PDB file of N, CA and C in Angstrom:
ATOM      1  N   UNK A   1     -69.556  53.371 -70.190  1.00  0.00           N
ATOM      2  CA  UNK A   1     -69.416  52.563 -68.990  1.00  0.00           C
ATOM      3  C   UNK A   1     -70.754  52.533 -68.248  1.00  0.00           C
ATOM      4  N   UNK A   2     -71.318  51.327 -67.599  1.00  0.00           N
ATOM      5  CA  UNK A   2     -72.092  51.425 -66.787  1.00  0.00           C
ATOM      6  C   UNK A   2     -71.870  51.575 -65.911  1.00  0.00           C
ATOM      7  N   UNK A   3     -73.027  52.179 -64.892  1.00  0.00           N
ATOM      8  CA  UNK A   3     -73.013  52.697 -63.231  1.00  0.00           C
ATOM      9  C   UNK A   3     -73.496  51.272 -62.757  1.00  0.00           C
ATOM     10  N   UNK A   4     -72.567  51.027 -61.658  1.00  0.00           N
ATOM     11  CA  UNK A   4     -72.742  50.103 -60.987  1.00  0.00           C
ATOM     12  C   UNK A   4     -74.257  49.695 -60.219  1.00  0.00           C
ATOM     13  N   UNK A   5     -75.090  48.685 -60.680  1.00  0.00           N
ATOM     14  CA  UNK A   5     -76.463  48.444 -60.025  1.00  0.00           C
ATOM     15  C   UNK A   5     -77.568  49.109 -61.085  1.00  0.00           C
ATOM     16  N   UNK A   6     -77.188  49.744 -62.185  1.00  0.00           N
ATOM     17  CA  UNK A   6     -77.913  49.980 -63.227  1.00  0.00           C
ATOM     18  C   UNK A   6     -77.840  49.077 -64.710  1.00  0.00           C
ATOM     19  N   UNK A   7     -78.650  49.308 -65.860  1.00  0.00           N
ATOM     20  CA  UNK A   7     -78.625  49.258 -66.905  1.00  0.00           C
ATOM     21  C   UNK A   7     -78.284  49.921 -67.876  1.00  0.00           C
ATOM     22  N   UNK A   8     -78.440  50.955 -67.335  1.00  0.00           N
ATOM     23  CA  UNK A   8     -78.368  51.858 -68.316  1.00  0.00           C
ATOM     24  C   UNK A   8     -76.521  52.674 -68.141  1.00  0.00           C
ATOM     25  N   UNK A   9     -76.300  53.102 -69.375  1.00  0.00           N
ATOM     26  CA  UNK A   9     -74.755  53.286 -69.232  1.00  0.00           C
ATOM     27  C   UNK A   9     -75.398  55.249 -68.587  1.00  0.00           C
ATOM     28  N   UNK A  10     -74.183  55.861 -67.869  1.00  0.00           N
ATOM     29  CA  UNK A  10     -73.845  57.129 -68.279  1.00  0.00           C
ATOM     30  C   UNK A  10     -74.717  57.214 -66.810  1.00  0.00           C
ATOM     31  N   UNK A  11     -75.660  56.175 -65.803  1.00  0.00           N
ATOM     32  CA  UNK A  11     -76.744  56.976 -64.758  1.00  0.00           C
ATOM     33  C   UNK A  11     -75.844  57.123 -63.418  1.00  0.00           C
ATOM     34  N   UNK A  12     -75.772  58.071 -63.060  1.00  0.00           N
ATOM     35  CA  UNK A  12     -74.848  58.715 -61.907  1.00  0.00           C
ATOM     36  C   UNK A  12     -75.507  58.313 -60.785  1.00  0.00           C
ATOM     37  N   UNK A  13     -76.791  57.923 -60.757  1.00  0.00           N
ATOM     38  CA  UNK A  13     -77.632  57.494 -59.535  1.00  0.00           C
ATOM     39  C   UNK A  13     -77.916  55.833 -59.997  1.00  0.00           C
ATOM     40  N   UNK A  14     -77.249  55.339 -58.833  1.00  0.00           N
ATOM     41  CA  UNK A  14     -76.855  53.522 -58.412  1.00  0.00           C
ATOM     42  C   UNK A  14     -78.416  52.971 -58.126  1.00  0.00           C
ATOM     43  N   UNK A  15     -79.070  52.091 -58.359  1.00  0.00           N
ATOM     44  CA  UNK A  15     -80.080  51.673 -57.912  1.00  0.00           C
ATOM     45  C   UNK A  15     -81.411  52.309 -58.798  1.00  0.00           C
ATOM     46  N   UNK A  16     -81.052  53.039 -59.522  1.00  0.00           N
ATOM     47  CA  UNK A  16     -82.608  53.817 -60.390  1.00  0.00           C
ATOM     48  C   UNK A  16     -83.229  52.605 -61.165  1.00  0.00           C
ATOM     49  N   UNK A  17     -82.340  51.750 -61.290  1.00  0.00           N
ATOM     50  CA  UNK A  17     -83.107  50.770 -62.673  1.00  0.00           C
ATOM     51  C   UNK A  17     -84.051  49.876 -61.313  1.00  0.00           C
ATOM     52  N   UNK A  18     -83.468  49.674 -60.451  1.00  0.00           N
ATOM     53  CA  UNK A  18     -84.584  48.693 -59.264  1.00  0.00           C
ATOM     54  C   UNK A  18     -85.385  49.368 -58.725  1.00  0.00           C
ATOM     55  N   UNK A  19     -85.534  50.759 -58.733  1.00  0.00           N
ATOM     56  CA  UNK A  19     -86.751  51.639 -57.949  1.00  0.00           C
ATOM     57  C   UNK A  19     -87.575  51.799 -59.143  1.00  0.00           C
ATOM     58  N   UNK A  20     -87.224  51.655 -60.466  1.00  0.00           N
ATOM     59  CA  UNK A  20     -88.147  51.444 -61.484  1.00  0.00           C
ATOM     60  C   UNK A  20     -88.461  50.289 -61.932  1.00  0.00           C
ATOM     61  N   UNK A  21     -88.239  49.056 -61.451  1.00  0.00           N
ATOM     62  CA  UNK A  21     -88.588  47.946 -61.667  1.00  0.00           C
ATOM     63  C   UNK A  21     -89.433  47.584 -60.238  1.00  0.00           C
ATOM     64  N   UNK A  22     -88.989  48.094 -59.058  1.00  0.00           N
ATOM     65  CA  UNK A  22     -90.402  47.972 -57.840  1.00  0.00           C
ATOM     66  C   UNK A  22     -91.625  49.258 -58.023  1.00  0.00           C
ATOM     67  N   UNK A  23     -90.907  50.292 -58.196  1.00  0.00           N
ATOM     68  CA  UNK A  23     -92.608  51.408 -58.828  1.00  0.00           C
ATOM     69  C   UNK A  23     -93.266  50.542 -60.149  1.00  0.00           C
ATOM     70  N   UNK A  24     -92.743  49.581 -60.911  1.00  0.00           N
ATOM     71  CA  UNK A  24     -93.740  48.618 -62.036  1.00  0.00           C
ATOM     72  C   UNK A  24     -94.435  47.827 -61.309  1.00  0.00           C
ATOM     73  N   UNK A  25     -94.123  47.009 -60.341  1.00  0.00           N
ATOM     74  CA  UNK A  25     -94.415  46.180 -59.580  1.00  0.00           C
ATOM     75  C   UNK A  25     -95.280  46.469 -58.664  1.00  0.00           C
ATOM     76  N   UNK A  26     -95.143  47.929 -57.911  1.00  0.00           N
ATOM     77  CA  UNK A  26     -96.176  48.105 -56.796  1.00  0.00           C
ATOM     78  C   UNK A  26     -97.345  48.284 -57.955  1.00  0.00           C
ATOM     79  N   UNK A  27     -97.547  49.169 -58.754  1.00  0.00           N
ATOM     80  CA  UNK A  27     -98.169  49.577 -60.162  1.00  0.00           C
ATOM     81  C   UNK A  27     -99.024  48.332 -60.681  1.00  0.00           C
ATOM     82  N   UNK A  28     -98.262  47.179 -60.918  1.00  0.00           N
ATOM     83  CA  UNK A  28     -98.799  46.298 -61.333  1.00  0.00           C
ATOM     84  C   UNK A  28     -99.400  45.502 -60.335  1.00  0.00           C
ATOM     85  N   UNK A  29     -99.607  45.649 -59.153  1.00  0.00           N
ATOM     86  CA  UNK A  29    -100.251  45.338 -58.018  1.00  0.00           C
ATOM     87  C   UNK A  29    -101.460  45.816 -57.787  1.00  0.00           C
ATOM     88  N   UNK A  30    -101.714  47.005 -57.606  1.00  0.00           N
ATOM     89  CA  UNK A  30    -102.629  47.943 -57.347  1.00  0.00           C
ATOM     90  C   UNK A  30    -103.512  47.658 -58.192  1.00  0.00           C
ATOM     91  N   UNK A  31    -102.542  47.805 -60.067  1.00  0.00           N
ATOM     92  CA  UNK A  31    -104.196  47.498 -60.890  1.00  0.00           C
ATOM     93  C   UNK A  31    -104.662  46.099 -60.606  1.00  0.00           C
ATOM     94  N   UNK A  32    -104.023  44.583 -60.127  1.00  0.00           N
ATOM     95  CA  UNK A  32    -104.761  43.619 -60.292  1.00  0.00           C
ATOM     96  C   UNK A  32    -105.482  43.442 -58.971  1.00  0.00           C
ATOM     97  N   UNK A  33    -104.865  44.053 -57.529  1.00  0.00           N
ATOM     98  CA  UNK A  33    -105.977  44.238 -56.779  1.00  0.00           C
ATOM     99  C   UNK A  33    -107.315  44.795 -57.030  1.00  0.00           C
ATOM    100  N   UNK A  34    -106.827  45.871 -57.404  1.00  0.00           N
ATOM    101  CA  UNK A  34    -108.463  46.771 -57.713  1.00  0.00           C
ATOM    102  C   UNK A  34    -109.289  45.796 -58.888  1.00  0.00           C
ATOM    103  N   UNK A  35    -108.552  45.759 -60.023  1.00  0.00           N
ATOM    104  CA  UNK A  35    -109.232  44.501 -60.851  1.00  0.00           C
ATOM    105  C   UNK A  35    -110.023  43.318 -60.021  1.00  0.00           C
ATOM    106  N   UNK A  36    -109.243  42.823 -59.254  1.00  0.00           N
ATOM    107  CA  UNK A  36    -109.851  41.577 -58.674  1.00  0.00           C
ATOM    108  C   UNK A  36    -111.074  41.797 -57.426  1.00  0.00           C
ATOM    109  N   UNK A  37    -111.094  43.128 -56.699  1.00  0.00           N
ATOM    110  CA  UNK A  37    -111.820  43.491 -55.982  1.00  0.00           C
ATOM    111  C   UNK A  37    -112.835  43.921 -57.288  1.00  0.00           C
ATOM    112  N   UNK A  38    -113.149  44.669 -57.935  1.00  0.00           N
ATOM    113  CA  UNK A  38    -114.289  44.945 -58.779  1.00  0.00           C
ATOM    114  C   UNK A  38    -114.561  43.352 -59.108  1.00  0.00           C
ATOM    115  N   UNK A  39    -114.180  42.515 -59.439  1.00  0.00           N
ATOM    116  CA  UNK A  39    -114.288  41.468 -60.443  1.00  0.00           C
ATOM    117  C   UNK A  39    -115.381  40.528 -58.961  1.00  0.00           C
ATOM    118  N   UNK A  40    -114.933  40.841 -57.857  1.00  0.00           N
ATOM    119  CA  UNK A  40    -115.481  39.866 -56.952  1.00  0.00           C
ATOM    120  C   UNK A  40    -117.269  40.600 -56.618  1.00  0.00           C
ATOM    121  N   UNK A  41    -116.824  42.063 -56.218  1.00  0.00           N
ATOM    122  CA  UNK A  41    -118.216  42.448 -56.161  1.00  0.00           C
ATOM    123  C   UNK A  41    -118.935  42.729 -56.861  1.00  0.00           C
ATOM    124  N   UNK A  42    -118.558  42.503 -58.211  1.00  0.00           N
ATOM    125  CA  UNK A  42    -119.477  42.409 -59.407  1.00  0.00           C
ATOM    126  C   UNK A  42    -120.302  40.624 -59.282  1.00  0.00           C
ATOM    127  N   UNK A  43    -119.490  39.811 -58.918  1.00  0.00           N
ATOM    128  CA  UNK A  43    -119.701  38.656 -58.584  1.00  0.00           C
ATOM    129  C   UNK A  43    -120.457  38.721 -57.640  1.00  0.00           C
ATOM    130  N   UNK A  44    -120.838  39.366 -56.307  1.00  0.00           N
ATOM    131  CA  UNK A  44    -121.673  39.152 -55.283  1.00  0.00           C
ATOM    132  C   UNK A  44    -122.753  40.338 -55.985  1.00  0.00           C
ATOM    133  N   UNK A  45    -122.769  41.280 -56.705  1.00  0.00           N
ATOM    134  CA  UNK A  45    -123.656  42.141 -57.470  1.00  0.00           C
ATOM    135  C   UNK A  45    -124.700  41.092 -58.088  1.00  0.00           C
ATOM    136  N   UNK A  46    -124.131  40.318 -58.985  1.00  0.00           N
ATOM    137  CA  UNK A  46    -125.215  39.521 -59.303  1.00  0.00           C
ATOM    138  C   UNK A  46    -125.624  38.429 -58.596  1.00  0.00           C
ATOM    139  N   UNK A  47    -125.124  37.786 -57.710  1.00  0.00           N
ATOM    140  CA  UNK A  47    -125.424  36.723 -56.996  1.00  0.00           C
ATOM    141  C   UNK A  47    -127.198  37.782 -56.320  1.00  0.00           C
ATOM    142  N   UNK A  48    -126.845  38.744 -55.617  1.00  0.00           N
ATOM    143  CA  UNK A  48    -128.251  39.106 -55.333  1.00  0.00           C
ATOM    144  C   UNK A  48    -129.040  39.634 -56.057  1.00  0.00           C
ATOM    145  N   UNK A  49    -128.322  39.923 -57.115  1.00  0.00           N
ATOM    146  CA  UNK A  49    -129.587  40.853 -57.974  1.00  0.00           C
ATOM    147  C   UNK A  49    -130.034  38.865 -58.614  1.00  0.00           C
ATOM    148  N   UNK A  50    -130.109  38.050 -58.796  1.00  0.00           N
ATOM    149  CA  UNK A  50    -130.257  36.999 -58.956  1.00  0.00           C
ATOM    150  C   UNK A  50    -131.158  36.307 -58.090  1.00  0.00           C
ATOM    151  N   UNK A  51    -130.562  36.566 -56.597  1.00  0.00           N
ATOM    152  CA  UNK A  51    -131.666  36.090 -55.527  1.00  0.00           C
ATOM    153  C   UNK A  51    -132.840  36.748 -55.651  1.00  0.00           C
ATOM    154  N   UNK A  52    -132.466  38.084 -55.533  1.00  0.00           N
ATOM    155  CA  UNK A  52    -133.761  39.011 -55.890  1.00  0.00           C
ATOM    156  C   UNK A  52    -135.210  38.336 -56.508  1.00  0.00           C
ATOM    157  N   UNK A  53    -134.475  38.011 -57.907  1.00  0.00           N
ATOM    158  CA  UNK A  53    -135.576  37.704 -58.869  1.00  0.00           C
ATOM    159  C   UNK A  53    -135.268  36.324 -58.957  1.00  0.00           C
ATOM    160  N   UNK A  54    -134.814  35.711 -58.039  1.00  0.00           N
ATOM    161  CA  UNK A  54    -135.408  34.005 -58.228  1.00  0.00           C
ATOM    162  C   UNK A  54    -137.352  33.649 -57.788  1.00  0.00           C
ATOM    163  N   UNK A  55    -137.357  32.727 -58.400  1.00  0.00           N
ATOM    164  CA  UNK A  55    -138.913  32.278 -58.255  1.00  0.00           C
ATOM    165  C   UNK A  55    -138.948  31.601 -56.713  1.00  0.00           C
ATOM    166  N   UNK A  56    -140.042  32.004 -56.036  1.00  0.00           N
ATOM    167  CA  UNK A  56    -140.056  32.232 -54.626  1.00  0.00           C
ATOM    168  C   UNK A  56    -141.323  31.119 -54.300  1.00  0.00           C
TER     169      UNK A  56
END
């Protein structure tokens, strides 16, 4: 039998399958923030190392 608000048969605690489907989610947040923050100041990294050595 399943527990009501789960997937899984036999879980005595209601709601575990959605606190593990939002801990994936915050999880999968975090890495594409941080991804996208590196990805931008790598982007302004070279924009000046670029100005730097443009012909003046």
């Amino acid at each position: 039998m399943t527990a009501p608000g789960t997937d899984e048969p036999g879980t005595d605690e209601p709601g575990i399958d959605t606190e593990r489907w939002k801990e994936r989610g915050v999880m999968l947040r975090v890495f594409v923030y941080v991804f996208a923050t590196h990805a931008f100041a790598g982007f302004v990294w070279i924009l000046f190392y670029v100005g730097q050595h443009a012909q003046k």
